[in-house]
Short mmCIF file of C-alpha atoms in Angstrom, two decimals:
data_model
loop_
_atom_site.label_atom_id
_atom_site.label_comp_id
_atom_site.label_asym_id
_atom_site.label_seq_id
_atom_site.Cartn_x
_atom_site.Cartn_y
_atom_site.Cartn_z
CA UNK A 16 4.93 22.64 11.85
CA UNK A 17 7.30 20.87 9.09
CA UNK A 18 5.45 19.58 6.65
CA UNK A 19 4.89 15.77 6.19
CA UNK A 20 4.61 15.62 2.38
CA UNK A 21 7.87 17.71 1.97
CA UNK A 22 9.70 15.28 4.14
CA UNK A 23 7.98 12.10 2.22
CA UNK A 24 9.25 13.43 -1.13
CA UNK A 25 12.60 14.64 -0.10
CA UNK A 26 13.05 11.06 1.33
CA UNK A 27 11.97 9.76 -2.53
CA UNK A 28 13.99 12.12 -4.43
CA UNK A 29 16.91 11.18 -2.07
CA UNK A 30 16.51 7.32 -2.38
CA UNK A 31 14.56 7.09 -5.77
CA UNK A 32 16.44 8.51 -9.04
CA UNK A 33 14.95 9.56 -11.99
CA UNK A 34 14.57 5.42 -13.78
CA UNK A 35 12.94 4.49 -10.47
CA UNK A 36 10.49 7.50 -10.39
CA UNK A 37 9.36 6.80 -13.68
CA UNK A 38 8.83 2.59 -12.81
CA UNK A 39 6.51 3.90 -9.86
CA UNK A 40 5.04 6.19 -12.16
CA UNK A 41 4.17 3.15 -14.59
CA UNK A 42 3.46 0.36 -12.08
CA UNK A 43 0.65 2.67 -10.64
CA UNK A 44 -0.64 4.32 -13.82
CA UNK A 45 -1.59 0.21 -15.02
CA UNK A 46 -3.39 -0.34 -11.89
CA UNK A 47 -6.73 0.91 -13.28
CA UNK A 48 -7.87 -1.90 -15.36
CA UNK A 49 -9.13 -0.36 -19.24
CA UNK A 50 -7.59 3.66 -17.78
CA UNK A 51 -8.82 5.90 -20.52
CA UNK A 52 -6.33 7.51 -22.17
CA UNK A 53 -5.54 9.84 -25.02
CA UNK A 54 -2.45 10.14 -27.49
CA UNK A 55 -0.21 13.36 -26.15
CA UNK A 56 3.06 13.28 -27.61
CA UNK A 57 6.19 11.25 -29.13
CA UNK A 58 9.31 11.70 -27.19
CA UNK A 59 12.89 9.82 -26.65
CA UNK A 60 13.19 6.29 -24.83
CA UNK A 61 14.50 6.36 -21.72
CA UNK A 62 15.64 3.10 -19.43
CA UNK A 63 11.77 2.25 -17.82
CA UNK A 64 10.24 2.80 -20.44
CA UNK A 65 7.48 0.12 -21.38
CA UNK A 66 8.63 -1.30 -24.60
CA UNK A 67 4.78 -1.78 -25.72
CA UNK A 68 4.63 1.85 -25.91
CA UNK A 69 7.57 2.49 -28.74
CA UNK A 70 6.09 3.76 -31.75
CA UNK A 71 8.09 1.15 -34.31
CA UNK A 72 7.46 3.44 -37.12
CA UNK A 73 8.07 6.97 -35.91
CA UNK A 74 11.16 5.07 -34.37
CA UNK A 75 12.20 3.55 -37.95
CA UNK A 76 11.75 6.99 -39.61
CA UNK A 77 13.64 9.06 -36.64
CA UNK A 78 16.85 6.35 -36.55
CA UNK A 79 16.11 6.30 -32.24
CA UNK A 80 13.72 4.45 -30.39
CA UNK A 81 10.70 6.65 -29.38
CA UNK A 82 7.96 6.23 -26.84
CA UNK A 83 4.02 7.12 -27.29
CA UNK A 84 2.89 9.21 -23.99
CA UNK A 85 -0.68 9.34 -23.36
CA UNK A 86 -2.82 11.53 -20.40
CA UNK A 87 -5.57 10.64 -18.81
CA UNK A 88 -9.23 11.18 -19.95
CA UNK A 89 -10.75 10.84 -16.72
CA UNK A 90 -9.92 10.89 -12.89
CA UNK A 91 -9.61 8.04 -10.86
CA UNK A 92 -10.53 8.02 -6.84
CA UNK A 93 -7.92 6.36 -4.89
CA UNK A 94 -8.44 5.54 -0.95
CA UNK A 95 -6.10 5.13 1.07
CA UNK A 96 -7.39 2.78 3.69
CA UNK A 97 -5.16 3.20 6.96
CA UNK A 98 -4.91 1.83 10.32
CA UNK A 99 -4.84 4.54 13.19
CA UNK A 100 -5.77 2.13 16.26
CA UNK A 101 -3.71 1.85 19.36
CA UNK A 102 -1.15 -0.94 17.51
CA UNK A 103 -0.30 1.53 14.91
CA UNK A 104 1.39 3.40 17.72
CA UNK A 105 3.90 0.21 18.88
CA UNK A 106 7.64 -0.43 17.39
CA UNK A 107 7.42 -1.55 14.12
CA UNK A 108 10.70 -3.90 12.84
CA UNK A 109 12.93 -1.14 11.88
CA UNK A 110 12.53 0.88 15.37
CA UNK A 111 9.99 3.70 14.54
CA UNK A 112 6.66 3.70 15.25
CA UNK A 113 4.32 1.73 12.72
CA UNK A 114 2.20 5.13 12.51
CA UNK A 115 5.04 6.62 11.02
CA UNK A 116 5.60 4.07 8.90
CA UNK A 117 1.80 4.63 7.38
CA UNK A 118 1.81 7.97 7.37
CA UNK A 119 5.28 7.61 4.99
CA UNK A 120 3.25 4.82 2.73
CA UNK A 121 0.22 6.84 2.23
CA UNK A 122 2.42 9.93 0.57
CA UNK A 123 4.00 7.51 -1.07
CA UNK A 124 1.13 6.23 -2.43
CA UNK A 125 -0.84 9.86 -2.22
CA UNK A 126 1.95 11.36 -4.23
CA UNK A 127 2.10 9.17 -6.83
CA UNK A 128 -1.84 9.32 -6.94
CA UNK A 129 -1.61 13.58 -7.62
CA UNK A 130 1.17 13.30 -10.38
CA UNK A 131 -1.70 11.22 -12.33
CA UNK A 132 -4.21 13.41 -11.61
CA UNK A 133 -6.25 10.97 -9.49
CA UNK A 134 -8.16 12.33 -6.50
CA UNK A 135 -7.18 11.05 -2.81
CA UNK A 136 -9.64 10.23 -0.28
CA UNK A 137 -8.79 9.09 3.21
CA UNK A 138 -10.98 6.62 5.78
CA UNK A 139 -8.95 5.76 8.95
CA UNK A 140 -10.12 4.34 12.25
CA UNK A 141 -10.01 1.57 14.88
CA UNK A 142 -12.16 -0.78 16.17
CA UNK A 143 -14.86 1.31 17.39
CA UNK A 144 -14.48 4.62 15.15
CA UNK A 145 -13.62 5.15 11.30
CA UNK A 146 -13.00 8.90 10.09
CA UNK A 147 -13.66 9.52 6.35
CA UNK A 148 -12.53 12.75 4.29
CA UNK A 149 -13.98 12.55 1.10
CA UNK A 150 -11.69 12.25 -2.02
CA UNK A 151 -10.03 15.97 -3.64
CA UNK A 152 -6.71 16.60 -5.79
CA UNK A 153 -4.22 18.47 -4.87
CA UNK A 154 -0.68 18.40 -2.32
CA UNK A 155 -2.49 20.70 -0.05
CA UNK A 156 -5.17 18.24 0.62
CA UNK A 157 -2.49 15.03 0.72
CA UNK A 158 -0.96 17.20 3.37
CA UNK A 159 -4.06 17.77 5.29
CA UNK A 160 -4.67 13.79 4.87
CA UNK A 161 -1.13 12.55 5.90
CA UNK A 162 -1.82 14.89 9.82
CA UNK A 163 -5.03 13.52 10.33
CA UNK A 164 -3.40 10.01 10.10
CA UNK A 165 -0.29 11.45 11.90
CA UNK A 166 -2.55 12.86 14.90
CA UNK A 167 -5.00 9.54 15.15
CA UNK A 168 -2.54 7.25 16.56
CA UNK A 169 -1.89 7.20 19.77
CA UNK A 170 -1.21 4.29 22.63
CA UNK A 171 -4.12 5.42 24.86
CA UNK A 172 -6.04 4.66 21.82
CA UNK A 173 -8.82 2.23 20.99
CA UNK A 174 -7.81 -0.98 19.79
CA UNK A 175 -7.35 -1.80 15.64
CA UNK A 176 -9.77 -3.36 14.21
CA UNK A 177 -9.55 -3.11 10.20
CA UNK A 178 -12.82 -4.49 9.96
CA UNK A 179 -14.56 -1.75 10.95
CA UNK A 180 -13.12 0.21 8.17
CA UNK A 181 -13.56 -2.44 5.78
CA UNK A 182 -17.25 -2.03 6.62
CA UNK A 183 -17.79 1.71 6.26
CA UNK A 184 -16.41 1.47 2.79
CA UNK A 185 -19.10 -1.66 1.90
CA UNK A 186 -21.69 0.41 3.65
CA UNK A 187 -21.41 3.85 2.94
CA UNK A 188 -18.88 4.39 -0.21
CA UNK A 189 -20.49 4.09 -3.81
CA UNK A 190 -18.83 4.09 -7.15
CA UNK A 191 -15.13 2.06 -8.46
CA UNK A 192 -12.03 2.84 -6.01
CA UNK A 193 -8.25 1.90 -6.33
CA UNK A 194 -8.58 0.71 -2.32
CA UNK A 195 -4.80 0.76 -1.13
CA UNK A 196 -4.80 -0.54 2.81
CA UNK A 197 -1.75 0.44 4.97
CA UNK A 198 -2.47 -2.13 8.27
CA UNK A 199 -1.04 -3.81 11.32
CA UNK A 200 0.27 -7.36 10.96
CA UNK A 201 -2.80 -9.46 11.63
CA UNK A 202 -4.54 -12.54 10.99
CA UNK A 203 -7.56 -11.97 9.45
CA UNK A 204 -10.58 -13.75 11.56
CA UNK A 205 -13.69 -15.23 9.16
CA UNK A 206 -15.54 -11.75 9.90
CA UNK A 207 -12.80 -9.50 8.45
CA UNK A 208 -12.09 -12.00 5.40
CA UNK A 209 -15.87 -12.23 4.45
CA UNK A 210 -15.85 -8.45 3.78
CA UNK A 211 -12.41 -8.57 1.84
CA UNK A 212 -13.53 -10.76 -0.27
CA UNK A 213 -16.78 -8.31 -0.80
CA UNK A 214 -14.51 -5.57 -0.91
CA UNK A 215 -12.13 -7.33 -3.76
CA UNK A 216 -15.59 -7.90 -5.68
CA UNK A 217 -16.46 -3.91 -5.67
CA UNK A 218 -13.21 -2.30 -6.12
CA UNK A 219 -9.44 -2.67 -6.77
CA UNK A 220 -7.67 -3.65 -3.67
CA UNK A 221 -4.04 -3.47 -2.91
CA UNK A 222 -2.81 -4.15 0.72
CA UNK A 223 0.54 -2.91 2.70
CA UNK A 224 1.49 -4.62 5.78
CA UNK A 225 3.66 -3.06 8.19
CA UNK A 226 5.71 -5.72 9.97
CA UNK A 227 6.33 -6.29 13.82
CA UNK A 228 8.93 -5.60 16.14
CA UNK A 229 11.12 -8.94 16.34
CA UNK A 230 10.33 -10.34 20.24
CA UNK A 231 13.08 -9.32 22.00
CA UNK A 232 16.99 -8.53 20.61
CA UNK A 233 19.21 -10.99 20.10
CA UNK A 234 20.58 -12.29 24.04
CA UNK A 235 23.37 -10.16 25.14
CA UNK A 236 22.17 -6.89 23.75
CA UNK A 237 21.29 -4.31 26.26
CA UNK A 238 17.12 -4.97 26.55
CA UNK A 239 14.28 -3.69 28.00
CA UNK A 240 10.74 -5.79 28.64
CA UNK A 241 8.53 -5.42 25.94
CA UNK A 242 4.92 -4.67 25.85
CA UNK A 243 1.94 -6.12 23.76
CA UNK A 244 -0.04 -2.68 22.39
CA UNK A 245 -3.00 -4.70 21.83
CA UNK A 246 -3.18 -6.43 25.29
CA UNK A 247 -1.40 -4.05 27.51
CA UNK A 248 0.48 -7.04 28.90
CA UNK A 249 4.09 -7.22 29.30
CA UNK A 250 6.66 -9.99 28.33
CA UNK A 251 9.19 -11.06 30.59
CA UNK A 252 12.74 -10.66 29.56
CA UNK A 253 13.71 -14.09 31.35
CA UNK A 254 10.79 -15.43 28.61
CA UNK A 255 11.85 -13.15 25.87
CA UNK A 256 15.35 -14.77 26.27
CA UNK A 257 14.46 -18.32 26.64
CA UNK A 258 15.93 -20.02 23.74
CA UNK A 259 13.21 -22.69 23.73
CA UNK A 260 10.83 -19.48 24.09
CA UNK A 261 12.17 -17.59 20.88
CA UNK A 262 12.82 -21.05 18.72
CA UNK A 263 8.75 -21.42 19.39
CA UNK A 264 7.96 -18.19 19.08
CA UNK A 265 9.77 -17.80 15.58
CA UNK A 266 8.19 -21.37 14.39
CA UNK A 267 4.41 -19.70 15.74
CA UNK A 268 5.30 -16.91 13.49
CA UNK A 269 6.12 -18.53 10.57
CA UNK A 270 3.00 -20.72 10.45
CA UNK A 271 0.91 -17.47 10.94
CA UNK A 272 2.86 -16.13 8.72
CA UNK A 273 2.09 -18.81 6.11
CA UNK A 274 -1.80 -18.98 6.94
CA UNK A 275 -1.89 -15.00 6.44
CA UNK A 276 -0.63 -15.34 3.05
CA UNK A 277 -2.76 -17.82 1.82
CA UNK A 278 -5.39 -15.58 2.91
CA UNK A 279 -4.81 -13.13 0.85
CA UNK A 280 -4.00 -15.25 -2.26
CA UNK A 281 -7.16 -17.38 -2.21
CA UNK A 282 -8.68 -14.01 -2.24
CA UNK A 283 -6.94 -12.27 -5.44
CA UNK A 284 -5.37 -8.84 -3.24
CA UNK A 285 -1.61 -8.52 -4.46
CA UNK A 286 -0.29 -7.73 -0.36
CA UNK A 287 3.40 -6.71 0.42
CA UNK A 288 5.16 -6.18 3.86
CA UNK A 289 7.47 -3.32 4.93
CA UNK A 290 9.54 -2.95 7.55
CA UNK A 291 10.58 0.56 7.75
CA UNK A 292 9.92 4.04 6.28
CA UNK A 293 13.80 3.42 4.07
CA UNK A 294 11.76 -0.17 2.64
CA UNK A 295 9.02 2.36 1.66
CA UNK A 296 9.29 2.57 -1.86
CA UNK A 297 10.86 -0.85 -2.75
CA UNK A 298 7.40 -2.19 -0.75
CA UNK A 299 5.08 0.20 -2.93
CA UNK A 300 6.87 -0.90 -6.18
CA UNK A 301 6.83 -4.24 -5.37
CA UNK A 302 2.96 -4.21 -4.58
CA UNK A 303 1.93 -2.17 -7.57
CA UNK A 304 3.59 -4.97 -9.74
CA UNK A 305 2.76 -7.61 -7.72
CA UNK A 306 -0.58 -6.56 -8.45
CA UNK A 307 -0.61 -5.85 -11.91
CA UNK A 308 0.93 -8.91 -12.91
CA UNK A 309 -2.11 -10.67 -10.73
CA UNK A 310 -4.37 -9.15 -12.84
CA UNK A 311 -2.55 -9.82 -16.04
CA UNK A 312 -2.89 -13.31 -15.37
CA UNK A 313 -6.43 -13.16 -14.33
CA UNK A 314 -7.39 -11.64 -17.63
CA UNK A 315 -5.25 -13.77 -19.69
CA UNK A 316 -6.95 -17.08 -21.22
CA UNK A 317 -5.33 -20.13 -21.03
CA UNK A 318 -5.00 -22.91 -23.56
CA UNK A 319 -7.82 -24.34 -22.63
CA UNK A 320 -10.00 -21.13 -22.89
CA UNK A 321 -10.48 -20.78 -19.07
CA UNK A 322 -8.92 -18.43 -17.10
CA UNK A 323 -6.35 -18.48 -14.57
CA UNK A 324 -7.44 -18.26 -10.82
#
């Protein structure tokens, strides 16, 4: 069987040259609030490149800018948090299946996670089951994470239900994690937000949405009836076509849309959407920053000696 992590890296190596590489590589390794590091070596600036870490004074004696590179002192445990109920298995925006979509994220993520060092742990479930594999280092053990997400998925499948997950970890999971979620579009219900917000009080918490199939194509494009994964139930193309239909539909969206976000603001986790496995990346780098810079500005005092919310 081909190997998921090979075709996850091929796909970054093919879309992500060398400057991008080395953003990830930053935007992930400032995650970890106060990451213990130690001085390793001076070497040349390259383009991505932090500018806090030029040396000014090896760079005034050598005539070239030059960059301070540190390694870590200590491992970090990263968990990768992933939805494998039955609506990980519908269309997802771009036309694959939102499983594959995760399983892409999470070596994404995963991969990034080794080159640092970190160990990877994986909990996965649906409503009425989660599956933990405790954290380890190594591509061997990314691999064996990425097919148990791969293999979970499935239509005949038990609903999602992220809670559930979100649970286990509260319940069962002790010590600091970098918590990265890779869910189903969903609302969160009062249940699910309580423990997020008990979650974001334990551990580090970045989320990763993956986005829903639009309703139906565009009129006059060759369509077949759609059908809700959650529910089972179908939609009627004569509905899915309605214009009055779609212009509410898209306006129900939007609002949910809205409240969703606010959800996660009022609660501090940097969230990002993706639409496909080629959005991948982009989505990752976007979070990781999105994220950082949250916690920049929650750290930073303002004028009046408070801090920013």
């Amino acid at each position: 069987m081909p190997s998921l992590l090979r075709r996850v890296k091929s796909k970054m190596f093919i879309f992500a040259h060398r400057r991008t590489l080395t953003l990830l590589d930053g935007e992930y390794g400032s995650v970890f609030k106060g990451r213990s590091l130690d001085f390793d070596e001076l070497r040349a600036y390259v383009p991505g490149d932090e500018v806090r870490d030029i040396d000014w004074k090896a760079t005034a004696r050598h005539g070239s800018p030059l960059v301070k590179r540190y390694v870590a002192v200590r491992r970090h445990t990263v968990l990768l948090l992933v939805d494998t109920g039955r609506n990980m298995a519908a269309q997802a925006l771009s036309g694959e299946t939102k499983k594959d979509i995760a399983v892409h994220a999470a070596g994404v993520l995963g991969y990034l996670a080794s080159r640092h060092g970190d160990d990877v742990g994986l909990l996965h479930g649906n409503a009425t089951r989660s599956t933990y594999i405790p954290p380890r280092s190594g591509e061997e053990h990314l691999e064996r994470l990425l097919r148990d997400v791969d293999a979970s998925a499935s239509l005949d499948g038990q609903a999602s239900g992220i809670a559930e997950q979100l649970d286990y970890v509260l319940r069962y999971l002790k010590g600091r994690l970098l918590i990265v979620a890779v869910a189903d579009e969903f609302l969160p219900d009062a249940r699910t937000e309580t423990l997020m917000r008990r979650l974001r009080g334990r551990h580090e918490v970045l989320w990763l949405t993956v986005c829903d199939a639009e309703l139906a194509a565009e009129p006059g494009n060759r369509m077949q009836e759609s059908t809700d994964v959650g529910t089972g139930q179908g939609i009627p193309l004569s509905l899915a076509v309605d214009p009055t239909v779609r212009a509410a539909y898209a306006a129900a969206t939007l609002e949910r849309e809205r409240r969703r976000q606010d959800v996660f603001y009022r609660l501090g986790i940097a969230e990002e959407q993706t639409t496909g496995s080629e959005d991948v990346l982009g989505s990752v780098f976007a979070l990781l920053e999105k994220h950082r810079s949250r916690a920049f500005t929650a750290r930073t005092p303002t004028k009046g000696g408070s801090r920013a919310g």
